[in-house]
GROMACS .gro file of C-alpha atoms in nm:
model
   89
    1UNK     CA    1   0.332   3.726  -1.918
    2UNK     CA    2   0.292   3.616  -1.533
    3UNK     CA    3   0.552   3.429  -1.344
    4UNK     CA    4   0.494   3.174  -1.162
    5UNK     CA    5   0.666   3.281  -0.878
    6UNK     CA    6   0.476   3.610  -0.858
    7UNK     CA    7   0.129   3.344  -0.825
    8UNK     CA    8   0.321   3.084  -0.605
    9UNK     CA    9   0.053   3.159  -0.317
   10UNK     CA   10  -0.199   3.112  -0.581
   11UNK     CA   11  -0.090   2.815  -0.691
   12UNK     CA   12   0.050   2.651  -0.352
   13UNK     CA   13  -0.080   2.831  -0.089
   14UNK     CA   14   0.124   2.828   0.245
   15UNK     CA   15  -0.039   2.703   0.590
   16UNK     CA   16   0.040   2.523   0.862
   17UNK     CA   17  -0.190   2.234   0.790
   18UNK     CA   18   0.005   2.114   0.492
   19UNK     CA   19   0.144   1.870   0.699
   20UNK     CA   20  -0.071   1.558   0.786
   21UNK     CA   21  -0.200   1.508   1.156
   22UNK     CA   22  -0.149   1.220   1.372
   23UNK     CA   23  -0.450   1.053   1.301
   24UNK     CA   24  -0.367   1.066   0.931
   25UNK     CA   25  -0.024   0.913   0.999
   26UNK     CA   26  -0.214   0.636   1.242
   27UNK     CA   27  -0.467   0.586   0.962
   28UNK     CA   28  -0.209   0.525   0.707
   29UNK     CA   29  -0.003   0.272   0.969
   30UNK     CA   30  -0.289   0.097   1.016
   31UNK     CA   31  -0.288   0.030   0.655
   32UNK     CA   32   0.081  -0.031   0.586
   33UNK     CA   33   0.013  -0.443   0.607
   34UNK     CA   34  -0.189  -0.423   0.325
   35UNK     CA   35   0.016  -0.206   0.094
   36UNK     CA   36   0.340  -0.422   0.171
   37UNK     CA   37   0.139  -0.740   0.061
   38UNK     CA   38  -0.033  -0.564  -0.197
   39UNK     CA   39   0.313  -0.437  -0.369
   40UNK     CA   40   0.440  -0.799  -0.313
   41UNK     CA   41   0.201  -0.929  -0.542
   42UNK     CA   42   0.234  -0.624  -0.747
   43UNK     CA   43   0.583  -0.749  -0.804
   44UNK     CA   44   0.504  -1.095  -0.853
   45UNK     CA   45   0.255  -1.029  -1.131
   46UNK     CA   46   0.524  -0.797  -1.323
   47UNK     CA   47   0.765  -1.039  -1.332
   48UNK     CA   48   0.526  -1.257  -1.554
   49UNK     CA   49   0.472  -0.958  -1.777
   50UNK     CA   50   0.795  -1.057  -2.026
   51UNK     CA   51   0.815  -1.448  -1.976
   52UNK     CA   52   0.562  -1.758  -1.906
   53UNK     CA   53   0.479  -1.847  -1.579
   54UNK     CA   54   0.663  -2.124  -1.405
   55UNK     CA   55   0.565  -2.334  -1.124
   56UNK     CA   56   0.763  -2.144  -0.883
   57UNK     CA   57   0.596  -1.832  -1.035
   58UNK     CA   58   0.265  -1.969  -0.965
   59UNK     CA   59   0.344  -2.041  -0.616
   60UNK     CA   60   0.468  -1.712  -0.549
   61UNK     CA   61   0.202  -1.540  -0.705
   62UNK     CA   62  -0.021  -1.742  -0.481
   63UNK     CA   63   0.186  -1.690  -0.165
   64UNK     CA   64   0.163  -1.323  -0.223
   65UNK     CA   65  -0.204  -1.339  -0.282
   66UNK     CA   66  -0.286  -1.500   0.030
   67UNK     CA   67  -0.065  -1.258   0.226
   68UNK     CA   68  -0.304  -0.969   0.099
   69UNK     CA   69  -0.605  -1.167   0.249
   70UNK     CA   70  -0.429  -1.216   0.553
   71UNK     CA   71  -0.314  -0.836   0.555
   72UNK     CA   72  -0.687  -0.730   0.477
   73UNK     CA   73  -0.832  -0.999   0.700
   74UNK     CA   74  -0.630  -0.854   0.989
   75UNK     CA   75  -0.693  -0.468   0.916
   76UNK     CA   76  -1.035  -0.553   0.902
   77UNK     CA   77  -1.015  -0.701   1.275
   78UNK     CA   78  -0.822  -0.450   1.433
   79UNK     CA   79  -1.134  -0.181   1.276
   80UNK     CA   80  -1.355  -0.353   1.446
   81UNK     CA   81  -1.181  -0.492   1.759
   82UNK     CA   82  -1.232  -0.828   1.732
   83UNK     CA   83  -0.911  -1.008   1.645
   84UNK     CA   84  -0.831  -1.324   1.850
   85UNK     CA   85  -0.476  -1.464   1.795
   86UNK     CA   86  -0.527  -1.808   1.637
   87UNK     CA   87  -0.785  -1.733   1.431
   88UNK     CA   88  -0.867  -1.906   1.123
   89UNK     CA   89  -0.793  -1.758   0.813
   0.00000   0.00000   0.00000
């Protein structure tokens, strides 16, 4: 029988590059917006998994929708340069 320790290079191999760069870190930044909005509506919608939806559920569901467009809507500017405070949504 092997140990796992004895194959722990194997398995996990050690380098200096296990750590990400700063473009990575930038890249996942950059993206942040969106995953805050998108968990935000991630809660909304599991709330409704063990009851009916109420008004005020439906309004927060769509709240939290529209923040994910906006999040998206604004990542998508910034990749291409072109965002313009004031814009429309």
């Amino acid at each position: 029988m092997k140990h796992i320790a004895a194959l722990r290079d194997v398995v996990t191999p050690w380098s200096d590059g296990l750590e990400p760069s700063d473009a990575e870190l930038d890249a996942i930044e950059a993206e942040m917006d969106v995953v805050l909005a998108e968990v935000e509506l991630l809660d909304a919608l599991i709330v409704l998994l063990d009851r009916p939806a109420s008004e005020f559920d439906g309004r927060r569901i769509r709240r939290a929708h529209n923040r994910v467009l906006a999040a998206r809507r604004d990542a998508a500017n910034r990749a291409t340069g072109t965002q313009v405070s004031g814009d429309a949504a």
